Amino acid sequence: MFRSGALQLRGFPLRGSLGRPRSVCGREGEENPPLCAETRWKDRAETVIIGGGCVGVSLAYHLAKAGMKDVVLLEKSELTAGSTWHAAGLTTYFHPGINLKKIHYDSIKLYEKLEEETGQVVGFHQPGSIRIATTPVRVDEFKYQMTRTGWHATEQYIIEPEKIQEMFPLLNMNKILAGLYNPGDGHIDPYSLTMALAAGARKYGALLKYPAPVTSLKPKSDGTWDVETPQGSMRANRIVNAAGFWAREVGKMVGLEHPLIPVQHQYVVTSTIPEVKALKRELPVLRDLEGSYYLRQERDGLLFGPYESQEKMKVQDSWVTSGVPPGFGKELFESDLDRIMEHVEAAMEMVPVLKKADIINIVNGPITYSPDILPMVGPHQGVRNYWVAIGFGYGIIHAGGVGKYLSDWILHGEPPFDLIELDPNRYGKWTTTQYTEAKARESYGFNNIVGYPKEERFAGRPTQRVSGLYKTLEPKCSMGFHAGWEQPHWFYKPGQDTGYRWIEEEAVKGGYDVEIKNITDELGVLGVAGPHARKVLQKLTSEDLSDDIFKFLQTKSLKVSNIPVTAIRISYTGELGWELYHRREDSAALYDIIMNAGQKEGIDNFGTYAMNALRLEKAFRAWGSEMNCDTNPLEAGLQYFVKLNKPADFIGKQALKQIKAKGLKRRLVCLTLATDDVDPEGNESIWYDGKVVGNTTSGSYSYSIQKSLAFAYVPVELSKVGQQVEVELLGKNYSATVIKEPLVLTEPIRNQLQKKGGKDKI
């Protein structure tokens, strides 16, 4: 059942008039009259945007402002109809990922200046926001997030309980341990925001046409589209599906099944609360993560909205099976307070003034989720000049940034930055309706849970993308999810728990007094390698870098032109070199200093492809290739790094002794290949006597010997120098020979030999 308005809260009196939630929430742009739809029509358009919510209108605004002529937006009923008009309007700089922080930043910076630019009131409030931690694990999560924030333009701080109480004096502080504070966060009126974007779009020449439902999309051979509506047909160079919860229907017009599903989201609005009215400044937006709700000030009352568990949340699955009801636009679902009561109670405990507040509205409206909660943005593979901006569970904070991002991409031919996580092509035919619903339930229900690095989520898995070995391997390993595929992340050893994150578990079991901290995100590393590496670096430091003083494999703390670094005399190239570990914020300066110092010596950059070729020539193994959980140091040829006769009973010692006693069945060998125009890169089959006997682990072209080079695991009996095997490349078998490694001696070995007997021995 659908209805406009609200449902009386059981046990609470309902006061105030019924009506649009945004009216109840205080639409500050109410004095702005609705912008009338255009009466004119165009037969041709550069870009046609389908959908008049905040995302679609933002794209029209950005394209027109950037100078594109003939931008047309078609909306089936009226602007903001769908999910925009009833949104709670939260805005935040925060995002747990990296790239989407940029989208949030661009949105907020646009909203800050939009009223001045367009003359339309947008109702933008920026009191900041606080995420509340009431458990030690949540505090750790905040610390983890802080390590990912320092190099972004936005401010973010961990604040103590005393500061939290100062900023939000209505809180019950009994359980609060810390807060994650983002200045500049807040909320905006979605209706007024969209109307301001529409005013700007018209100002710069865009045509916004409504009501104009799209009834057909017909591709032409030249890549253009015929867009048909009851008002007539329009030829477009490209179309952008920004149709919100109608996006599935639009997708079907071009033969695509977009994996989207509408879910019901509720929030509650109170009447005036005396304690709120008495405040001298607006409260920051509050996110109680353990209670799984957000709460903000709404005029002199409060607004709060929960995210229920996946068992309790409501998916509007009838819209997936039967389609969206034709007349649905600015309607709501019946409210269901029982579904969110545990969150209401949590909010009343955290903010006690809610216990005596009167509720004047409960809003229950549809929002659209993709399986992983992230929108789908960009061109769609397989359908020429068809773009999407769909699946926005948080459309208000994404609208401004995504409009700019897509506008730049369309106008300049490439995206302004990497947003691979929003690629619409990350889904495919394997993304069934059942998977979409299961994953959307999980994503919604997990909205506020603690997020762990390398976390796996298991709803809807496995999909149809499993190998023939899945059932064999699944009990033996931890599977990772990669674009629908199940791939082993690691294999369990006998008796090992089938779980994560090992070092921490050992520290707890052993009772060790040790602090475990991942500082990967805090550090950068630059490698300086080559015959002149010492000469260049010596110009920049007072530390003696001579061979006798700074020996191979030594580590020292020093300064390079006053930048502190941890220097290790090692290089994955096998040549003279140092790896310089430093604070990430010093990377650019350190790079510039080194490059300037090496101009006389002809310094230049080299990438990972070159480094891969060099390390293969030196017979250096790589983790994940030659070394992994399916190999051991003995078969990988690393026995000289393992001292089995040392007194210490190190982890793995007994296992290696057993492996040695039983004897090896295979060995890692270095191969040269006689190829034509193809090179090995790893995981190719090794053939001998008509049978597959092993596999390559990595490969490259060697510029030292002008031949292809590869590492491979082969049976022990085929591992002798001079042994002939074949490597399959692109369906053809090429002759390969086991050679003595390394192909090229490392710089330290060359120096040792030179000291002992001169160049003749090198």
JSON list of N, CA and C in Angstrom, two decimals, residues 372-412:
[
{"chain": "A", "resi": 372, "resn": "ASP", "atom": "N", "xyz": [26.38, -3.96, -4.22]},
{"chain": "A", "resi": 372, "resn": "ASP", "atom": "CA", "xyz": [27.46, -3.60, -3.30]},
{"chain": "A", "resi": 372, "resn": "ASP", "atom": "C", "xyz": [27.28, -2.21, -2.70]},
{"chain": "A", "resi": 373, "resn": "ILE", "atom": "N", "xyz": [26.11, -1.64, -2.83]},
{"chain": "A", "resi": 373, "resn": "ILE", "atom": "CA", "xyz": [25.71, -0.35, -2.27]},
{"chain": "A", "resi": 373, "resn": "ILE", "atom": "C", "xyz": [26.31, 0.84, -3.01]},
{"chain": "A", "resi": 374, "resn": "LEU", "atom": "N", "xyz": [27.20, 0.60, -3.97]},
{"chain": "A", "resi": 374, "resn": "LEU", "atom": "CA", "xyz": [27.83, 1.68, -4.72]},
{"chain": "A", "resi": 374, "resn": "LEU", "atom": "C", "xyz": [27.07, 1.92, -6.02]},
{"chain": "A", "resi": 375, "resn": "PRO", "atom": "N", "xyz": [27.00, 3.17, -6.47]},
{"chain": "A", "resi": 375, "resn": "PRO", "atom": "CA", "xyz": [26.30, 3.45, -7.73]},
{"chain": "A", "resi": 375, "resn": "PRO", "atom": "C", "xyz": [27.06, 2.91, -8.94]},
{"chain": "A", "resi": 376, "resn": "MET", "atom": "N", "xyz": [26.38, 2.97, -10.08]},
{"chain": "A", "resi": 376, "resn": "MET", "atom": "CA", "xyz": [26.96, 2.55, -11.36]},
{"chain": "A", "resi": 376, "resn": "MET", "atom": "C", "xyz": [27.07, 3.79, -12.24]},
{"chain": "A", "resi": 377, "resn": "VAL", "atom": "N", "xyz": [28.29, 4.15, -12.59]},
{"chain": "A", "resi": 377, "resn": "VAL", "atom": "CA", "xyz": [28.55, 5.43, -13.24]},
{"chain": "A", "resi": 377, "resn": "VAL", "atom": "C", "xyz": [29.51, 5.25, -14.40]},
{"chain": "A", "resi": 378, "resn": "GLY", "atom": "N", "xyz": [29.08, 5.66, -15.59]},
{"chain": "A", "resi": 378, "resn": "GLY", "atom": "CA", "xyz": [29.97, 5.63, -16.75]},
{"chain": "A", "resi": 378, "resn": "GLY", "atom": "C", "xyz": [29.33, 4.99, -17.96]},
{"chain": "A", "resi": 379, "resn": "PRO", "atom": "N", "xyz": [30.10, 4.82, -19.04]},
{"chain": "A", "resi": 379, "resn": "PRO", "atom": "CA", "xyz": [29.57, 4.18, -20.25]},
{"chain": "A", "resi": 379, "resn": "PRO", "atom": "C", "xyz": [29.40, 2.69, -20.03]},
{"chain": "A", "resi": 380, "resn": "HIS", "atom": "N", "xyz": [28.39, 2.13, -20.67]},
{"chain": "A", "resi": 380, "resn": "HIS", "atom": "CA", "xyz": [28.09, 0.72, -20.50]},
{"chain": "A", "resi": 380, "resn": "HIS", "atom": "C", "xyz": [28.63, -0.07, -21.68]},
{"chain": "A", "resi": 381, "resn": "GLN", "atom": "N", "xyz": [29.41, -1.10, -21.36]},
{"chain": "A", "resi": 381, "resn": "GLN", "atom": "CA", "xyz": [30.00, -1.94, -22.39]},
{"chain": "A", "resi": 381, "resn": "GLN", "atom": "C", "xyz": [28.90, -2.65, -23.17]},
{"chain": "A", "resi": 382, "resn": "GLY", "atom": "N", "xyz": [29.07, -2.71, -24.49]},
{"chain": "A", "resi": 382, "resn": "GLY", "atom": "CA", "xyz": [28.16, -3.46, -25.34]},
{"chain": "A", "resi": 382, "resn": "GLY", "atom": "C", "xyz": [27.01, -2.67, -25.92]},
{"chain": "A", "resi": 383, "resn": "VAL", "atom": "N", "xyz": [26.81, -1.44, -25.43]},
{"chain": "A", "resi": 383, "resn": "VAL", "atom": "CA", "xyz": [25.74, -0.58, -25.96]},
{"chain": "A", "resi": 383, "resn": "VAL", "atom": "C", "xyz": [26.35, 0.78, -26.23]},
{"chain": "A", "resi": 384, "resn": "ARG", "atom": "N", "xyz": [26.52, 1.10, -27.47]},
{"chain": "A", "resi": 384, "resn": "ARG", "atom": "CA", "xyz": [27.27, 2.29, -27.86]},
{"chain": "A", "resi": 384, "resn": "ARG", "atom": "C", "xyz": [26.56, 3.58, -27.43]},
{"chain": "A", "resi": 385, "resn": "ASN", "atom": "N", "xyz": [27.34, 4.48, -26.83]},
{"chain": "A", "resi": 385, "resn": "ASN", "atom": "CA", "xyz": [26.85, 5.80, -26.42]},
{"chain": "A", "resi": 385, "resn": "ASN", "atom": "C", "xyz": [25.69, 5.73, -25.44]},
{"chain": "A", "resi": 386, "resn": "TYR", "atom": "N", "xyz": [25.69, 4.69, -24.64]},
{"chain": "A", "resi": 386, "resn": "TYR", "atom": "CA", "xyz": [24.71, 4.56, -23.56]},
{"chain": "A", "resi": 386, "resn": "TYR", "atom": "C", "xyz": [25.48, 4.65, -22.24]},
{"chain": "A", "resi": 387, "resn": "TRP", "atom": "N", "xyz": [25.17, 5.67, -21.46]},
{"chain": "A", "resi": 387, "resn": "TRP", "atom": "CA", "xyz": [25.84, 5.93, -20.19]},
{"chain": "A", "resi": 387, "resn": "TRP", "atom": "C", "xyz": [24.84, 5.75, -19.06]},
{"chain": "A", "resi": 388, "resn": "VAL", "atom": "N", "xyz": [25.35, 5.50, -17.87]},
{"chain": "A", "resi": 388, "resn": "VAL", "atom": "CA", "xyz": [24.47, 5.35, -16.72]},
{"chain": "A", "resi": 388, "resn": "VAL", "atom": "C", "xyz": [24.99, 6.16, -15.53]},
{"chain": "A", "resi": 389, "resn": "ALA", "atom": "N", "xyz": [24.04, 6.62, -14.72]},
{"chain": "A", "resi": 389, "resn": "ALA", "atom": "CA", "xyz": [24.32, 7.23, -13.42]},
{"chain": "A", "resi": 389, "resn": "ALA", "atom": "C", "xyz": [23.17, 6.77, -12.53]},
{"chain": "A", "resi": 390, "resn": "ILE", "atom": "N", "xyz": [23.27, 5.53, -12.05]},
{"chain": "A", "resi": 390, "resn": "ILE", "atom": "CA", "xyz": [22.15, 4.86, -11.41]},
{"chain": "A", "resi": 390, "resn": "ILE", "atom": "C", "xyz": [22.61, 4.12, -10.15]},
{"chain": "A", "resi": 391, "resn": "GLY", "atom": "N", "xyz": [21.63, 3.68, -9.35]},
{"chain": "A", "resi": 391, "resn": "GLY", "atom": "CA", "xyz": [21.94, 2.88, -8.17]},
{"chain": "A", "resi": 391, "resn": "GLY", "atom": "C", "xyz": [22.44, 3.70, -7.00]},
{"chain": "A", "resi": 392, "resn": "PHE", "atom": "N", "xyz": [21.94, 4.93, -6.85]},
{"chain": "A", "resi": 392, "resn": "PHE", "atom": "CA", "xyz": [22.42, 5.81, -5.79]},
{"chain": "A", "resi": 392, "resn": "PHE", "atom": "C", "xyz": [21.61, 5.62, -4.52]},
{"chain": "A", "resi": 393, "resn": "GLY", "atom": "N", "xyz": [22.20, 4.92, -3.56]},
{"chain": "A", "resi": 393, "resn": "GLY", "atom": "CA", "xyz": [21.59, 4.82, -2.24]},
{"chain": "A", "resi": 393, "resn": "GLY", "atom": "C", "xyz": [21.78, 6.09, -1.44]},
{"chain": "A", "resi": 394, "resn": "TYR", "atom": "N", "xyz": [22.74, 6.93, -1.86]},
{"chain": "A", "resi": 394, "resn": "TYR", "atom": "CA", "xyz": [23.05, 8.19, -1.17]},
{"chain": "A", "resi": 394, "resn": "TYR", "atom": "C", "xyz": [23.19, 9.30, -2.21]},
{"chain": "A", "resi": 395, "resn": "GLY", "atom": "N", "xyz": [22.13, 9.51, -2.95]},
{"chain": "A", "resi": 395, "resn": "GLY", "atom": "CA", "xyz": [22.19, 10.38, -4.12]},
{"chain": "A", "resi": 395, "resn": "GLY", "atom": "C", "xyz": [22.47, 11.83, -3.82]},
{"chain": "A", "resi": 396, "resn": "ILE", "atom": "N", "xyz": [22.08, 12.32, -2.65]},
{"chain": "A", "resi": 396, "resn": "ILE", "atom": "CA", "xyz": [22.26, 13.74, -2.37]},
{"chain": "A", "resi": 396, "resn": "ILE", "atom": "C", "xyz": [23.75, 14.08, -2.26]},
{"chain": "A", "resi": 397, "resn": "ILE", "atom": "N", "xyz": [24.51, 13.29, -1.52]},
{"chain": "A", "resi": 397, "resn": "ILE", "atom": "CA", "xyz": [25.93, 13.59, -1.38]},
{"chain": "A", "resi": 397, "resn": "ILE", "atom": "C", "xyz": [26.71, 13.24, -2.64]},
{"chain": "A", "resi": 398, "resn": "HIS", "atom": "N", "xyz": [26.20, 12.34, -3.45]},
{"chain": "A", "resi": 398, "resn": "HIS", "atom": "CA", "xyz": [26.91, 11.96, -4.68]},
{"chain": "A", "resi": 398, "resn": "HIS", "atom": "C", "xyz": [26.58, 12.85, -5.87]},
{"chain": "A", "resi": 399, "resn": "ALA", "atom": "N", "xyz": [25.42, 13.50, -5.84]},
{"chain": "A", "resi": 399, "resn": "ALA", "atom": "CA", "xyz": [24.90, 14.16, -7.04]},
{"chain": "A", "resi": 399, "resn": "ALA", "atom": "C", "xyz": [25.86, 15.19, -7.62]},
{"chain": "A", "resi": 400, "resn": "GLY", "atom": "N", "xyz": [26.34, 16.12, -6.80]},
{"chain": "A", "resi": 400, "resn": "GLY", "atom": "CA", "xyz": [27.19, 17.18, -7.32]},
{"chain": "A", "resi": 400, "resn": "GLY", "atom": "C", "xyz": [28.49, 16.66, -7.89]},
{"chain": "A", "resi": 401, "resn": "GLY", "atom": "N", "xyz": [29.16, 15.78, -7.16]},
{"chain": "A", "resi": 401, "resn": "GLY", "atom": "CA", "xyz": [30.45, 15.25, -7.61]},
{"chain": "A", "resi": 401, "resn": "GLY", "atom": "C", "xyz": [30.32, 14.35, -8.81]},
{"chain": "A", "resi": 402, "resn": "VAL", "atom": "N", "xyz": [29.30, 13.49, -8.84]},
{"chain": "A", "resi": 402, "resn": "VAL", "atom": "CA", "xyz": [29.12, 12.59, -9.97]},
{"chain": "A", "resi": 402, "resn": "VAL", "atom": "C", "xyz": [28.74, 13.37, -11.22]},
{"chain": "A", "resi": 403, "resn": "GLY", "atom": "N", "xyz": [27.93, 14.43, -11.06]},
{"chain": "A", "resi": 403, "resn": "GLY", "atom": "CA", "xyz": [27.61, 15.27, -12.22]},
{"chain": "A", "resi": 403, "resn": "GLY", "atom": "C", "xyz": [28.85, 15.86, -12.85]},
{"chain": "A", "resi": 404, "resn": "LYS", "atom": "N", "xyz": [29.76, 16.34, -12.01]},
{"chain": "A", "resi": 404, "resn": "LYS", "atom": "CA", "xyz": [31.02, 16.90, -12.52]},
{"chain": "A", "resi": 404, "resn": "LYS", "atom": "C", "xyz": [31.90, 15.82, -13.13]},
{"chain": "A", "resi": 405, "resn": "TYR", "atom": "N", "xyz": [31.98, 14.68, -12.45]},
{"chain": "A", "resi": 405, "resn": "TYR", "atom": "CA", "xyz": [32.83, 13.57, -12.92]},
{"chain": "A", "resi": 405, "resn": "TYR", "atom": "C", "xyz": [32.38, 13.10, -14.30]},
{"chain": "A", "resi": 406, "resn": "LEU", "atom": "N", "xyz": [31.08, 12.85, -14.47]},
{"chain": "A", "resi": 406, "resn": "LEU", "atom": "CA", "xyz": [30.58, 12.39, -15.76]},
{"chain": "A", "resi": 406, "resn": "LEU", "atom": "C", "xyz": [30.69, 13.46, -16.84]},
{"chain": "A", "resi": 407, "resn": "SER", "atom": "N", "xyz": [30.45, 14.70, -16.45]},
{"chain": "A", "resi": 407, "resn": "SER", "atom": "CA", "xyz": [30.59, 15.80, -17.41]},
{"chain": "A", "resi": 407, "resn": "SER", "atom": "C", "xyz": [32.01, 15.88, -17.95]},
{"chain": "A", "resi": 408, "resn": "ASP", "atom": "N", "xyz": [32.99, 15.82, -17.07]},
{"chain": "A", "resi": 408, "resn": "ASP", "atom": "CA", "xyz": [34.39, 15.84, -17.50]},
{"chain": "A", "resi": 408, "resn": "ASP", "atom": "C", "xyz": [34.71, 14.65, -18.40]},
{"chain": "A", "resi": 409, "resn": "TRP", "atom": "N", "xyz": [34.22, 13.49, -18.04]},
{"chain": "A", "resi": 409, "resn": "TRP", "atom": "CA", "xyz": [34.47, 12.28, -18.83]},
{"chain": "A", "resi": 409, "resn": "TRP", "atom": "C", "xyz": [33.86, 12.39, -20.23]},
{"chain": "A", "resi": 410, "resn": "ILE", "atom": "N", "xyz": [32.62, 12.84, -20.29]},
{"chain": "A", "resi": 410, "resn": "ILE", "atom": "CA", "xyz": [31.94, 12.97, -21.58]},
{"chain": "A", "resi": 410, "resn": "ILE", "atom": "C", "xyz": [32.63, 14.01, -22.46]},
{"chain": "A", "resi": 411, "resn": "LEU", "atom": "N", "xyz": [33.02, 15.12, -21.87]},
{"chain": "A", "resi": 411, "resn": "LEU", "atom": "CA", "xyz": [33.58, 16.22, -22.65]},
{"chain": "A", "resi": 411, "resn": "LEU", "atom": "C", "xyz": [35.03, 15.97, -23.07]},
{"chain": "A", "resi": 412, "resn": "HIS", "atom": "N", "xyz": [35.80, 15.29, -22.23]},
{"chain": "A", "resi": 412, "resn": "HIS", "atom": "CA", "xyz": [37.23, 15.14, -22.48]},
{"chain": "A", "resi": 412, "resn": "HIS", "atom": "C", "xyz": [37.63, 13.74, -22.91]}
]
